[in-house]
mmCIF file of C-alpha atoms in Angstrom:
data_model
loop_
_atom_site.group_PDB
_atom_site.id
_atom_site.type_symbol
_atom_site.label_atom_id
_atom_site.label_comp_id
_atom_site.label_asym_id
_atom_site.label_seq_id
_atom_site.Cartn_x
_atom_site.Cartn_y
_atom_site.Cartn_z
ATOM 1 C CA UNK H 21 -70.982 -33.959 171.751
ATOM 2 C CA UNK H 22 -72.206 -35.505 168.565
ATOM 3 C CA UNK H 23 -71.751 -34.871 165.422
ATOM 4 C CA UNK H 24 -75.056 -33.868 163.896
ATOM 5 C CA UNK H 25 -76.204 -33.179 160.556
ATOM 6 C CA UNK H 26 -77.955 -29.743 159.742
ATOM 7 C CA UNK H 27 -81.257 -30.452 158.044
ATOM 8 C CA UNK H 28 -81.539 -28.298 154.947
ATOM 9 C CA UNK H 29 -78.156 -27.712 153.949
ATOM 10 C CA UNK H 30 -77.321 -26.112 151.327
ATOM 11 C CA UNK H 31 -78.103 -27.315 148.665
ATOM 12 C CA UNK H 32 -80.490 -29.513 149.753
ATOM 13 C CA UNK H 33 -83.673 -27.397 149.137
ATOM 14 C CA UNK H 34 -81.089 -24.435 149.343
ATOM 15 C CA UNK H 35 -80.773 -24.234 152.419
ATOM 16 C CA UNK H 36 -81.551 -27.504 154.848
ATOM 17 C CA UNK H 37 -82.896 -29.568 163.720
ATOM 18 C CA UNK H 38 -93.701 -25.066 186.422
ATOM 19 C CA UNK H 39 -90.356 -25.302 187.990
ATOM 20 C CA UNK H 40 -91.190 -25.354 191.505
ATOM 21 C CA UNK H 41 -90.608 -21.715 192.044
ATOM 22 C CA UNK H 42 -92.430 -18.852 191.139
ATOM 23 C CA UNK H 43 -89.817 -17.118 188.523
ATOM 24 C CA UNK H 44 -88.700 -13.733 189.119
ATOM 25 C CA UNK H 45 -88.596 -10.555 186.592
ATOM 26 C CA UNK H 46 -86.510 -11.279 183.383
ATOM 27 C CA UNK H 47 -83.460 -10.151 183.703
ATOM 28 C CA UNK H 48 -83.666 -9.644 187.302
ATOM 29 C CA UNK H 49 -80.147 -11.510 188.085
ATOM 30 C CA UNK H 50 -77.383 -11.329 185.424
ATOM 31 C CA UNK H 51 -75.701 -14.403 184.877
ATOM 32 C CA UNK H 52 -72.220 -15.237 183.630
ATOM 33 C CA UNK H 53 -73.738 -16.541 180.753
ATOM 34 C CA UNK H 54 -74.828 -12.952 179.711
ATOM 35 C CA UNK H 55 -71.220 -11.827 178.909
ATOM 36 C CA UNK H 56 -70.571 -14.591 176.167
ATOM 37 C CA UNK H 57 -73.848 -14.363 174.141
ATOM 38 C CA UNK H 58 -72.960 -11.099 172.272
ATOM 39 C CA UNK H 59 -69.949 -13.319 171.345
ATOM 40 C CA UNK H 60 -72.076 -15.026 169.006
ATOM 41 C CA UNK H 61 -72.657 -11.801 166.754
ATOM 42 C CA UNK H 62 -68.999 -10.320 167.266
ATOM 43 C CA UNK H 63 -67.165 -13.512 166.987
ATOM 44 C CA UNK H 64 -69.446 -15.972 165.004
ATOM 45 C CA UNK H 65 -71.131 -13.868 162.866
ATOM 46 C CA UNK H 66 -74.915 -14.170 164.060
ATOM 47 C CA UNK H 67 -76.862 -10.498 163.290
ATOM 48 C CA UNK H 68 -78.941 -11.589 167.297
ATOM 49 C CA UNK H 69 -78.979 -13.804 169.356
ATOM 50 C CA UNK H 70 -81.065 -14.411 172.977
ATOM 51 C CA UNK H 71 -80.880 -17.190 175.677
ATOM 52 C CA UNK H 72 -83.613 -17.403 178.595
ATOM 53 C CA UNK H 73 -81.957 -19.285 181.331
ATOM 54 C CA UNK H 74 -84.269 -20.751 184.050
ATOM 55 C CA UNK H 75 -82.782 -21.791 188.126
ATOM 56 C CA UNK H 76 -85.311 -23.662 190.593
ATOM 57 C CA UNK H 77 -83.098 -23.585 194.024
ATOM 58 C CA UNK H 78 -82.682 -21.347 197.000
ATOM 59 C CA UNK H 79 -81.286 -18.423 195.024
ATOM 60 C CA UNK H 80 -83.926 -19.032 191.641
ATOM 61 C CA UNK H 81 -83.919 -16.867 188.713
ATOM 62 C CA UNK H 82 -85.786 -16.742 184.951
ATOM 63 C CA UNK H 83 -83.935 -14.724 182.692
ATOM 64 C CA UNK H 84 -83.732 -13.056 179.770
ATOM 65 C CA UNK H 85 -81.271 -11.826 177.175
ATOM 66 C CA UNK H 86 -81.083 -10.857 173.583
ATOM 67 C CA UNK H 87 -78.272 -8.486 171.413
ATOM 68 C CA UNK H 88 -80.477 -6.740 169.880
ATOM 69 C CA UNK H 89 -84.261 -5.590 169.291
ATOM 70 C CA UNK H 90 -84.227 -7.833 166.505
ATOM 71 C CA UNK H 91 -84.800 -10.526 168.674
ATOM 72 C CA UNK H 92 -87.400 -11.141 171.178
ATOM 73 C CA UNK H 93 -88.510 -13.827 173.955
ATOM 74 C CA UNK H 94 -91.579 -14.471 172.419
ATOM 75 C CA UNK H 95 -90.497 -15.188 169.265
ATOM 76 C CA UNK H 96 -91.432 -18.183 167.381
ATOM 77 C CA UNK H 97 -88.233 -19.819 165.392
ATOM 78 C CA UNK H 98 -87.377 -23.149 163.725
ATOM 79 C CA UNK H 99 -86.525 -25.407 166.255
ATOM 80 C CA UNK H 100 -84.500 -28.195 164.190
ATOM 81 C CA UNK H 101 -83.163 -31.229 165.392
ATOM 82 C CA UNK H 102 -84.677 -30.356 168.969
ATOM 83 C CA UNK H 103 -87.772 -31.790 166.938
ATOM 84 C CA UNK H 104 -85.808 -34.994 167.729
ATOM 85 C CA UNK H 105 -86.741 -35.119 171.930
ATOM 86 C CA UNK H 106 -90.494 -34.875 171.377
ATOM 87 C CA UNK H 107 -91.000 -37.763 168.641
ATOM 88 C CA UNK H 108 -88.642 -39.978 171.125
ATOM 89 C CA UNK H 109 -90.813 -39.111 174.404
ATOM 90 C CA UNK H 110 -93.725 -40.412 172.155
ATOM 91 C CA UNK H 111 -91.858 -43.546 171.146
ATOM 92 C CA UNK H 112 -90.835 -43.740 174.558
ATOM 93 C CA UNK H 113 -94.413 -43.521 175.859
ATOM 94 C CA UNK H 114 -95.845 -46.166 173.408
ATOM 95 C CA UNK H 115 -93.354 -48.768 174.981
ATOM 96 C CA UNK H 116 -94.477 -47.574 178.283
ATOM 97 C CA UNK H 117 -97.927 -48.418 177.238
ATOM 98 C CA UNK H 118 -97.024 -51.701 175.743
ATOM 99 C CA UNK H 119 -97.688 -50.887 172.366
ATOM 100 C CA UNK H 120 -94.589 -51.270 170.904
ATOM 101 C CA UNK H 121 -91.076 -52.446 172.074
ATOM 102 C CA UNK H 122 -87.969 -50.981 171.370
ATOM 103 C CA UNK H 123 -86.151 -54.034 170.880
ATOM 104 C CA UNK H 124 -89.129 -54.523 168.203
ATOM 105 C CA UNK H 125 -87.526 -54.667 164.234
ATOM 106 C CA UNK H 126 -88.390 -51.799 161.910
ATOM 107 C CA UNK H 127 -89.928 -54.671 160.065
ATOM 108 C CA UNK H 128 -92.275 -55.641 162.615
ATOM 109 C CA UNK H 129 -94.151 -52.327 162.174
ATOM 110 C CA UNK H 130 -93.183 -51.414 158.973
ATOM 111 C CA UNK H 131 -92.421 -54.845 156.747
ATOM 112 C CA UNK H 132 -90.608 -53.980 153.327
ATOM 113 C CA UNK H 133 -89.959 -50.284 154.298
ATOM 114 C CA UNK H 134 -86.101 -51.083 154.976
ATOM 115 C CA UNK H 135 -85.295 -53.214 152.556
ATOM 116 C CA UNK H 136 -82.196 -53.332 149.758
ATOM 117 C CA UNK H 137 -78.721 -51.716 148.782
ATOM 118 C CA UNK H 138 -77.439 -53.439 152.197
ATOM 119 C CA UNK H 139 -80.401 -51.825 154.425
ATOM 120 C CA UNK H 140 -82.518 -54.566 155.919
ATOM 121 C CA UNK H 141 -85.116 -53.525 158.506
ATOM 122 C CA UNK H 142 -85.153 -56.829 160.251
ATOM 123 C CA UNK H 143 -82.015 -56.531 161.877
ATOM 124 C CA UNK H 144 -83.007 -52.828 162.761
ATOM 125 C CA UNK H 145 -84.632 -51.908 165.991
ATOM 126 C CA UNK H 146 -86.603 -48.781 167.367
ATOM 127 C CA UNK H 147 -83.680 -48.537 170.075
ATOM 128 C CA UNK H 148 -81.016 -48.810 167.083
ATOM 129 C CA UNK H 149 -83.538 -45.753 165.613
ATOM 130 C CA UNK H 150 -83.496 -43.775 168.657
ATOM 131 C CA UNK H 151 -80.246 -44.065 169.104
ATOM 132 C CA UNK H 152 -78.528 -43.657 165.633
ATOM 133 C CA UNK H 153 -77.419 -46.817 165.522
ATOM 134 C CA UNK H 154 -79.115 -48.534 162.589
ATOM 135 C CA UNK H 155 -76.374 -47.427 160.331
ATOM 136 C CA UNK H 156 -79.062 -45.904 157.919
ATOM 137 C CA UNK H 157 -77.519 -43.705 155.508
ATOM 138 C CA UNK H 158 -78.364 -39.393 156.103
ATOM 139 C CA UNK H 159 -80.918 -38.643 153.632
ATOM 140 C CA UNK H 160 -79.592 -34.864 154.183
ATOM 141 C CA UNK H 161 -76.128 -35.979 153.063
ATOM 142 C CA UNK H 162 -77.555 -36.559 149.673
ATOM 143 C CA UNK H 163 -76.714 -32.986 147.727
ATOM 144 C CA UNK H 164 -78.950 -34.185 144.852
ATOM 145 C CA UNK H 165 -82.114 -35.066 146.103
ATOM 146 C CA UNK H 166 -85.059 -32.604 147.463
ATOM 147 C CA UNK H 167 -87.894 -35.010 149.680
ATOM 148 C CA UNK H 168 -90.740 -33.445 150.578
ATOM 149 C CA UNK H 169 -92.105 -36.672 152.363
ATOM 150 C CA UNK H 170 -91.100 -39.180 154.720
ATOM 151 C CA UNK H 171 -91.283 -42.095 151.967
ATOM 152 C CA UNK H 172 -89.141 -39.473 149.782
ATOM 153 C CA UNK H 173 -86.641 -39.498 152.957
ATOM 154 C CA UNK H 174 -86.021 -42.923 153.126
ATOM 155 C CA UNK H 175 -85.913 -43.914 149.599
ATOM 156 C CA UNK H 176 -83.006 -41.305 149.187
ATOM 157 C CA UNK H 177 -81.343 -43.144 152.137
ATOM 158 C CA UNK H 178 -81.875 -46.684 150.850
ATOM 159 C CA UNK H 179 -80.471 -45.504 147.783
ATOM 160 C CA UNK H 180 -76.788 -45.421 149.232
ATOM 161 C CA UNK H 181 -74.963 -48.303 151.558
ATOM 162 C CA UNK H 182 -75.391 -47.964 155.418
ATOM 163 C CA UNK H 183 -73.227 -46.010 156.748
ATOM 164 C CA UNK H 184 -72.216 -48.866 159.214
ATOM 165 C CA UNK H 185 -73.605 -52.218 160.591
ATOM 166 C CA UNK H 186 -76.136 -51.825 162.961
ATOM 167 C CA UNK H 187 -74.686 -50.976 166.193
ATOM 168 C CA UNK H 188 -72.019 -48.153 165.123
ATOM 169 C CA UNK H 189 -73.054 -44.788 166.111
ATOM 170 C CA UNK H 190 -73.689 -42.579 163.031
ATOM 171 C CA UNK H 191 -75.974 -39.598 163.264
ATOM 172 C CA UNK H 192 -78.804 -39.462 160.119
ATOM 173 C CA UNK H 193 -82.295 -37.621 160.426
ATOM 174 C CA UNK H 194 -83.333 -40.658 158.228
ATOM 175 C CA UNK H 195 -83.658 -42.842 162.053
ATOM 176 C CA UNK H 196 -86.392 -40.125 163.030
ATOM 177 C CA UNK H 197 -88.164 -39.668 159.775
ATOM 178 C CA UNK H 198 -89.239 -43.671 160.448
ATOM 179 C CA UNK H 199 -89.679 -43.085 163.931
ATOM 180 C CA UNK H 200 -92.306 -40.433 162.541
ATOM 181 C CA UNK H 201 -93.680 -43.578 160.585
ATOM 182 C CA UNK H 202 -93.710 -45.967 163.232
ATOM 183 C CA UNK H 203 -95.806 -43.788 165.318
ATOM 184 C CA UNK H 204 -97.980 -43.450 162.706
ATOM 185 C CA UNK H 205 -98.685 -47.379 162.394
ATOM 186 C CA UNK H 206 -99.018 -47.612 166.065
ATOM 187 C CA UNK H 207 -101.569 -44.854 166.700
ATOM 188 C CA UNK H 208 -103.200 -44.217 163.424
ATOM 189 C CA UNK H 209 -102.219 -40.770 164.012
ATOM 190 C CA UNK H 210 -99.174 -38.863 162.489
ATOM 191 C CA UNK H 211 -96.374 -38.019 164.710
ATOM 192 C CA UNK H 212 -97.379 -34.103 164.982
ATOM 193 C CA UNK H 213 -101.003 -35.024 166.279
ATOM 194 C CA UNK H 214 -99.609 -37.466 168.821
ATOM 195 C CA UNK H 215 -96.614 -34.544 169.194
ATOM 196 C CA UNK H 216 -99.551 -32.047 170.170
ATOM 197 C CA UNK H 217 -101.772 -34.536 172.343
ATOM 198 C CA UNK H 218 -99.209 -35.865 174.540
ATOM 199 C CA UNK H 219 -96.755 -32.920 175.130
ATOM 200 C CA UNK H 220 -97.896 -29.467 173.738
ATOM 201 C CA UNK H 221 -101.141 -28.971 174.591
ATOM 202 C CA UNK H 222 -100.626 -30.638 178.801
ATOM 203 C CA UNK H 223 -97.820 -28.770 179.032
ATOM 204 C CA UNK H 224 -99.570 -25.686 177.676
ATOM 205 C CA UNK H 225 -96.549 -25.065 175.003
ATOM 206 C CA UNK H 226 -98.605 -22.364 173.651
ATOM 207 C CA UNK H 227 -95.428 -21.081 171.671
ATOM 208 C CA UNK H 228 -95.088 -24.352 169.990
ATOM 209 C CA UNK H 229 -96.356 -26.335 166.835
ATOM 210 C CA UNK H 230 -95.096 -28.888 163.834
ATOM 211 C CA UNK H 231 -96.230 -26.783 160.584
ATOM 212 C CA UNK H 232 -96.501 -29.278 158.108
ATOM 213 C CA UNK H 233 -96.388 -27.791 154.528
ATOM 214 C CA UNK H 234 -96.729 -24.229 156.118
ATOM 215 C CA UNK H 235 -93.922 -21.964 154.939
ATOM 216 C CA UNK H 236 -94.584 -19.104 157.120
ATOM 217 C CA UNK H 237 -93.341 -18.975 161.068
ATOM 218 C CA UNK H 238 -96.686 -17.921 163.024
ATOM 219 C CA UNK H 239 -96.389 -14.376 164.947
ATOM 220 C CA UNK H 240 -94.504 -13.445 166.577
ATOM 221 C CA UNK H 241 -91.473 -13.977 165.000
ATOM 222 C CA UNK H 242 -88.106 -12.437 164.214
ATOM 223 C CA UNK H 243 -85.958 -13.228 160.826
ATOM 224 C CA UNK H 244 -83.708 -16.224 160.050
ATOM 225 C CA UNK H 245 -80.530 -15.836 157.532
ATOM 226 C CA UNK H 246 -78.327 -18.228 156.070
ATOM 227 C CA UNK H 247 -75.027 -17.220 153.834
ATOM 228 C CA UNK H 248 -74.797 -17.304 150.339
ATOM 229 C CA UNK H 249 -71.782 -19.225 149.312
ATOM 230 C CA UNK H 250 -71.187 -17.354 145.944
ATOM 231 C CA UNK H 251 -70.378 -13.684 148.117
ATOM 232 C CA UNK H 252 -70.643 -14.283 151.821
ATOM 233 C CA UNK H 253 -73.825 -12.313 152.226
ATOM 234 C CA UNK H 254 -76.783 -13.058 154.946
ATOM 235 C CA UNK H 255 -79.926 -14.174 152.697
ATOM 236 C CA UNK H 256 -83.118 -13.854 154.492
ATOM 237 C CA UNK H 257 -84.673 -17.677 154.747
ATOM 238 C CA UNK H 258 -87.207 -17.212 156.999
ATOM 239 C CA UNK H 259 -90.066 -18.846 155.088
ATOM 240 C CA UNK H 260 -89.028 -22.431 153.959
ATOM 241 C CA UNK H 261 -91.009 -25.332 153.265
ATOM 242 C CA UNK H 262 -90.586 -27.510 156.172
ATOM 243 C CA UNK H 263 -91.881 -31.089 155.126
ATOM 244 C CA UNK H 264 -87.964 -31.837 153.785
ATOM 245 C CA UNK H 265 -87.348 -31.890 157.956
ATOM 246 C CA UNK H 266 -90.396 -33.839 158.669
ATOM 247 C CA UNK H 267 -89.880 -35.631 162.578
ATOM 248 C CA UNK H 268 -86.307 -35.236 161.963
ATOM 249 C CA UNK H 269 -86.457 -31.370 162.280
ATOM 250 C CA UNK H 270 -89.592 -29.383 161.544
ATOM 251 C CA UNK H 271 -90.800 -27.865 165.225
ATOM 252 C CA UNK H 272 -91.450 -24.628 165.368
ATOM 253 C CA UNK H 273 -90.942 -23.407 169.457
ATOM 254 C CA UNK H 274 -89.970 -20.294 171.749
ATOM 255 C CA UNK H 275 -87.145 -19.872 174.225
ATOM 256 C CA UNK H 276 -90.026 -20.615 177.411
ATOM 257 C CA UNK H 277 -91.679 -23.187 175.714
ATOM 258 C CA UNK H 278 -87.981 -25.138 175.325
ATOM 259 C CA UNK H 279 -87.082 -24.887 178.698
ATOM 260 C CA UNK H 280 -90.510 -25.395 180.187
ATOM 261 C CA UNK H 281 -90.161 -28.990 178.095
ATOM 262 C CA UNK H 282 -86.888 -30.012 178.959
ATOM 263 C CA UNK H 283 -87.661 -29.174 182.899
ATOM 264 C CA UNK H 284 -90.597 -31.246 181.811
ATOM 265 C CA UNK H 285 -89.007 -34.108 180.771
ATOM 266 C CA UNK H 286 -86.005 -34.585 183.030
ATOM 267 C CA UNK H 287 -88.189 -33.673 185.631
ATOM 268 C CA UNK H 288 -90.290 -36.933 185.423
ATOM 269 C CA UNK H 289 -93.684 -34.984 184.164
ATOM 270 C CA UNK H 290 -93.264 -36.895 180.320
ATOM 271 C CA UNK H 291 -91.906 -39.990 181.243
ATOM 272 C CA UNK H 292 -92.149 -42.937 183.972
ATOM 273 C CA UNK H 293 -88.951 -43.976 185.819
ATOM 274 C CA UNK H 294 -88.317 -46.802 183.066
ATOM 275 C CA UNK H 295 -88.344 -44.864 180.131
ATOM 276 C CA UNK H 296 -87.191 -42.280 181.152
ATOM 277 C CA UNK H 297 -83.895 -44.126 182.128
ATOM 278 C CA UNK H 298 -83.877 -45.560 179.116
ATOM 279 C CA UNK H 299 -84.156 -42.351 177.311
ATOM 280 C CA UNK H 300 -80.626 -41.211 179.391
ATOM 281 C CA UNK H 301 -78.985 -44.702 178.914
ATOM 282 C CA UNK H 302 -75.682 -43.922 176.524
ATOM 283 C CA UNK H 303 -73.932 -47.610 176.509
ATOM 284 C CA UNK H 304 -74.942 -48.257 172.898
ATOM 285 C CA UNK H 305 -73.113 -45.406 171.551
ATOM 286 C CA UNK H 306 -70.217 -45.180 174.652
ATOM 287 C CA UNK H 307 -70.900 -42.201 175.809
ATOM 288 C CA UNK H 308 -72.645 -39.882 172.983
ATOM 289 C CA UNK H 309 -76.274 -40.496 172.772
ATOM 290 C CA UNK H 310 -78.919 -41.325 174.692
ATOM 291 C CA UNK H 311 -82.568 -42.292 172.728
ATOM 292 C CA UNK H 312 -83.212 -38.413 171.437
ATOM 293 C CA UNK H 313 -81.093 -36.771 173.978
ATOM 294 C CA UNK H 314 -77.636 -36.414 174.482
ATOM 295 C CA UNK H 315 -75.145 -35.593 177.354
ATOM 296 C CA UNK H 316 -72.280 -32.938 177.409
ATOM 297 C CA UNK H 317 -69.593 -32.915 180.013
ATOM 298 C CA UNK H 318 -68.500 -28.882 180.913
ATOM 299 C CA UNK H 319 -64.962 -28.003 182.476
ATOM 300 C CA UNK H 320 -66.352 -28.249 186.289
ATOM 301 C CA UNK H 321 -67.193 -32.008 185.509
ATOM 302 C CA UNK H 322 -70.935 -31.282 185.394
ATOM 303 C CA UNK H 323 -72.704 -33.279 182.614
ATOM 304 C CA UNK H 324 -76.146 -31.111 181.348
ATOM 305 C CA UNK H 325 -78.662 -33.173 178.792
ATOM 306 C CA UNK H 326 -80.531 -31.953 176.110
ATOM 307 C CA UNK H 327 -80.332 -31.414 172.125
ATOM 308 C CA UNK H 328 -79.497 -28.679 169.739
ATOM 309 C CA UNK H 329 -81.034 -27.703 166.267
ATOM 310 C CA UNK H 330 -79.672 -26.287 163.335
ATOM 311 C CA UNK H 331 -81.666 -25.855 160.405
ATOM 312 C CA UNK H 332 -81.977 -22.992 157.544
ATOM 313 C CA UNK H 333 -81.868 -19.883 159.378
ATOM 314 C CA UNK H 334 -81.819 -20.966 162.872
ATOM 315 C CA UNK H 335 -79.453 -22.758 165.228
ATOM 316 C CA UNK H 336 -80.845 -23.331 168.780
ATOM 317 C CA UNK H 337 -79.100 -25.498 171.363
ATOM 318 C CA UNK H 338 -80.946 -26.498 175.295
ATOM 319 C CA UNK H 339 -79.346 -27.696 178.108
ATOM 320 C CA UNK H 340 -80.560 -28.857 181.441
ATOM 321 C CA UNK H 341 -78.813 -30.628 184.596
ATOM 322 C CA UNK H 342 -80.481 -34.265 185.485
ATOM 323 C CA UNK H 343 -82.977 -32.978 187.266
ATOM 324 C CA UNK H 344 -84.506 -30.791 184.658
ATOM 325 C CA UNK H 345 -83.998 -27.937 188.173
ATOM 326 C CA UNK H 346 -81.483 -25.176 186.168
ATOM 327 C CA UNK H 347 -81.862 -25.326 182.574
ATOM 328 C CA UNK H 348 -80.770 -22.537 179.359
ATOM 329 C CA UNK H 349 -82.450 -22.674 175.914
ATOM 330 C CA UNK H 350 -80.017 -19.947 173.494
ATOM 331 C CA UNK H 351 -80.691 -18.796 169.433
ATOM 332 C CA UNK H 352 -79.360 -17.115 167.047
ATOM 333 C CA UNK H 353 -80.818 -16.247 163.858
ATOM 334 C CA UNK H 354 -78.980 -17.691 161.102
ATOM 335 C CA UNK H 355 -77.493 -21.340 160.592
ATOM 336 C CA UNK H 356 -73.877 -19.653 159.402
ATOM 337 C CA UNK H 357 -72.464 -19.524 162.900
ATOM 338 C CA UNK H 358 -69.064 -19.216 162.762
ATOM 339 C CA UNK H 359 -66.660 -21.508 165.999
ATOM 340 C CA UNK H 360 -70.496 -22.580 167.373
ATOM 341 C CA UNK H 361 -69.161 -25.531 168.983
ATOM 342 C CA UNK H 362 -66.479 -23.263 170.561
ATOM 343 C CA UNK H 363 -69.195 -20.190 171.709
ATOM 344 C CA UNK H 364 -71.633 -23.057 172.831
ATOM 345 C CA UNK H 365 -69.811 -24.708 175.126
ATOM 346 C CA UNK H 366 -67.967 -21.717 176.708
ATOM 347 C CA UNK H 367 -71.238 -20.494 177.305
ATOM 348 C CA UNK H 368 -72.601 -23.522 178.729
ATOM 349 C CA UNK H 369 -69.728 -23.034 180.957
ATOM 350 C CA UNK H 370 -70.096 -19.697 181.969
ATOM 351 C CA UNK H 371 -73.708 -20.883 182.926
ATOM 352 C CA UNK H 372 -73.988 -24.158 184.546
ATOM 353 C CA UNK H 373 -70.049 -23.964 186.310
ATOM 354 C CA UNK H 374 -70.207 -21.019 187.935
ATOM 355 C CA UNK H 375 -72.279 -19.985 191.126
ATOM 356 C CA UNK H 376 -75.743 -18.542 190.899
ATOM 357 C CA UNK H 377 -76.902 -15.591 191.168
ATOM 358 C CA UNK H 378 -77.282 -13.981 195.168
ATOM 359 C CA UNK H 379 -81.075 -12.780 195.836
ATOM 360 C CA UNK H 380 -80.632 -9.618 197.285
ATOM 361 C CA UNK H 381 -84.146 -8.666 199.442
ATOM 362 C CA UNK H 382 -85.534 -5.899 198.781
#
């Protein structure tokens, strides 16, 4: 898995990522999976937490699971870095429609904008963006600075050395917060319209939106904490202002709406062939990510795609086999999750490696 960079951390901003089968009653069919999500509030510290875990096959099951009533399905929450997958499916669409090319320079698009300290957009290319391999510098790394704008973003980055030459895999929102202004130059629309015309709205991702300078979550919606690092205590961060995140992290979404657009995607509704195998192709990095997507390899030897987000007062992770057919979207409310990388990928595990559910008739 990659190593990615929580957007809003603190202190930055003090706090700053149909199926084919009619789906049956929530919590219909318990799944392994079940057991290990009220490990993320007894072991890692989380006051909720839900999952909504989705099956298209012989035996196929939609469910639902939360830890507590403070946590519902419908609930809207800060998405994060998940924000990631939707501005590269639009990327990934332009080049479909010939109006850009990934192997096209930053500068091409966007002369001057990469330019000084060692950063030099010419030798930078959309695919290097996609993939974090433009060795731009993480404008979130930078504890001093507060940007509330994509030009604010980069200028923070361009401020320190790459972090590598182009070509070394290094994870920075900064790659997506162009990506945001590429889309921009090639549409004359910003990346949230183009977000909302060419996934939300055919998908009907009614649970789903990019806020902008809104601080609020729109209803419904539960509570997101982060810990203070003077005492240890949960502080309620539930509004923020979002434009810090920008197409590097601001989506707001829902547990359905995730894994209707991941079964979307994978599933060949978003994408062509062509892109969409580009999208999945990992050689640049060896392995760790593909263009907005990454893979993870569980203990049966099953590899699941997807992307997680952690920003203030959320952490969200989605995972989906290849064919976009069995898929799980989990939460929790808060960003201080203690061993996540541990409880995520046991409960992956207990999910995708073991056997589905039976269908008992009735």
């Amino acid at each position: 898995m990659p190593t990615l960079r929580a957007l809003f951390v603190a202190p930055l901003l003090l706090a700053l990522l149909g199926l084919g089968a009619t789906p049956l009653p929530e919590e219909s069919f318990p799944t392994p999976a079940m057991s290990h999500l009220s490990r993320f509030v007894a072991g890692g510290g989380a006051p909720t937490a839900a999952l909504l875990a989705r099956r298209a096959s012989t035996a196929p099951y939609d469910t639902f699971r939360s830890t507590g009533p403070g946590i519902r399905r419908a609930d809207r929450f800060r998405a994060g870095s998940v924000t990631k997958t939707f501005v590269a499916a639009v990327v990934l669409q332009l080049a479909g429609e010939g109006r850009l090319r990934l192997s096209d320079p930053v500068d091409r698009l966007l002369p001057g904008l990469i330019r000084g300290n060692g950063n030099d957009g010419r030798r930078i290319t959309l695919r290097a963006l996609l993939d974090h391999t433009s060795g731009l510098n993480d404008y979130t790394a930078d504890a001093s600075a507060r940007p509330l704008s994509a030009a604010d973003a980069v200028r923070v980055a361009l401020s320190h050395r790459p972090t590598g030459a182009p070509g070394h895999y290094a994870y920075a929102n900064t790659n997506y917060v162009v990506l945001g202004l590429v889309v921009r130059r090639v549409t004359g629309h910003d990346y949230a319209t183009e977000i909302r015309r060419r996934i939300i709205n055919p998908l009907r991702l009614t649970g789903t939106s990019l806020p902008g300078a809104r601080t609020t979550l729109p209803s419904p919606h539960g509570r997101g904490f982060t810990r203070d690092p003077a005492d240890g205590t949960l502080r309620d961060v539930t509004a923020l202002d979002p434009r810090g995140a920008g197409a590097a992290g601001e989506l707001i979404s829902t547990l359905d709406d995730l894994d209707r657009f991941y079964t979307a995607l994978l599933g060949g509704e978003i994408l062509r062939p062509a892109e969409l195998a580009a999208m999945l192709d990992t050689t640049a990095t060896h392995g760790v990510y593909g263009l907005g997507v990454y893979p993870q390899r569980l203990s049966c030897g099953l590899t699941v795609w997807g992307h997680n987000g952690h920003i203030t007062g959320s952490r969200v992770r989605t995972a989906a086999t290849r064919d976009g057919r069995h898929v799980l979207t989990y939460r929790v409310d808060t960003d201080a999750l203690a061993d996540a990388e541990a409880l995520e990928t046991a409960l992956l595990d207990a999910e995708f490696c073991a056997r589905a559910p039976t269908v008992r008739a009735p």
